[in-house]
Phi, psi and omega in degrees: 000329177300298218278311179283335168286334178278304180300311196303319165326322198272320184289339178287313184310318179301293181308326173288316188266331187080028197292322185265106164310156165301313144333318188298292177318316167301341185265320211282302203288316176300315186272357173278319181284359157296353188224176181252030165305126158304147161339309198272009192250310195279329174297329156303329191250281174300320213260326174292325191294319172309313176290326171308290180307316173297311186268006158297345169251015196281348199256350184293160196236133171117179200283355164316305191300312199285326194292308188295319165292332168270350182276318203297301176297314164322309187281339174291313169307313175306298191311318208276306177283355143269343177268029146282317192264014184225141170270109192226126000280150177300336181268006190284136179301160190305310179301309169311309194303315188299311183294304177292353190310306187283335164308316208272320152320301184305300185305316200285314178313312177285317190287319171319300196295303194292317183298331183279324200279324193303325170309312201253321193269331165305328172280336187276140176233112169208154198283135171077013194252137151207168203286334190285000189207001179248152154273151186299139200262160174301312180290011177279150160267158179248121181281180189240076165256181180224114187288111165340129152334296193300347161293026174262337190274327166307315188289317206289315170279354161316299216253350187295345182090166180294314180298315179302301177309331166287332171298318199249347175272345175264021180221061184338310182309308187298309182302329172306308191299328170301305181312315173278357165289324176275025175265201179237355168284188181273157179202138177296309191308303181335300183312317183297312195292304196294337198284324183286324166314308175288322173284015160240009183053048168232044192296176182319102206205158162264106198282354161270359179236354171054067186224117192232132180244118192253124192260126155253182196296350174211000175229171177232123169265147190237107165252160175302168172264121171307143192293131176308148176278135175323158187269059215272357194265327189316161194283151177307157168280133182251152168294154167268164180286150175285157185094325184281150199300132168286136180268159194235132182259128189270124177266149192099081207281127151291146172269173189298169184202169178101187191224020161093009156296160176311307196291330178293327149353276185302310165340291192302316179317309193266338157308290203297313176298326172300322189291313190248019182089356178291342181247119188237120171284127178082012168314132196294322162261025157289166199249333192246136182220142179276126166213122170066029181082001168290136167266097170299111183249138179249130177293156340285359189308314186305337177250354184299307183295303179324285208301333168315298180295356166246009199054031183232153182279144178317311170307327182293302174337295194317293184306330170280333171288285213298327147317321170292338176073028178232031167255149164289131190239157166253140174264130171238167191278019179230025170140208163253144186253110150286350183261152182249166147240137194228136162258130177282177168308313180285354176113335165318140151279124169244166133238141178209194180246150181256124174218164188315125180303324189291342189283345196251293197258011189034252197240334168281086178272138194289167180298162183270151199280168180272356179294142187217149181282135172271006174249171181246141185272120191230000000 
């Protein structure tokens, strides 16, 4: 009965607080299918843990937090896929391996999540806040330091959840593996977790600094991240017509973000274009405008150049971006509407999609456009 009560409480918290986007919820379902747990038991353990992690960082503002949530679930799923083919500990008798199978999978997931979150949470500075007891405040800033991997060991006990804590506490072998994961010596779970992340192109990394660490059994190698490819196929920069709003180029190429899904390719193409001048914000005849801090992308112009470079249909590119569920949307009685109407500086009325600005320009935003939405956001 206690298990079902915790599962219901977790489901109620998710519904009440709107913690997960639709794509995130789909990934959580995929995570469940990689376990052998009944759904109620999964919700009471994994579910409570995920709620605690997401609740911890939900007030975080900026692209680092968006990337963190996307990559954390991708890494957890990849790790459990590899875990299915491995016995942990390797030398465990068959009967012990069977007993420990699900506990080790939970321990692996908890470690992967704690490690990924620690790389960003460990850089947070905020008055009156510390990570051992409080969630990240909206006023928090990320300082220019590198959080050690072991910082995750500080987060894990608080965020793993009551049911998960009881589960791990009842399995000394799993607790020892958790401790080894964040230690300096060998760790079977860390070997699985880091190897799985590297296989999907997301090695253990600080997403804000672009530093990737690929691990073998005994050493760490630090390699610079490859630069984003230039947007060679983007439309050329053109002079704004007389009397039009002055365009502003964004200086400094941002690094790639996201978890590798197709929709992120378009976002990273736009980010690269802002960095090398292939895309100009607020140009009179351009497709990207800063409206109130959000990135307003005029359709279909915003997708056409990228679609041509990918030999893909414009509609296909748009659908991939929509499936990321990172855009603003208007809730209607009949469903969700993705398009917003706006009036540009020259008086033209256009239709486009609206995104959080930090997806495109990180912290150094271009000046706000004279364009304005002509419909209220509801």
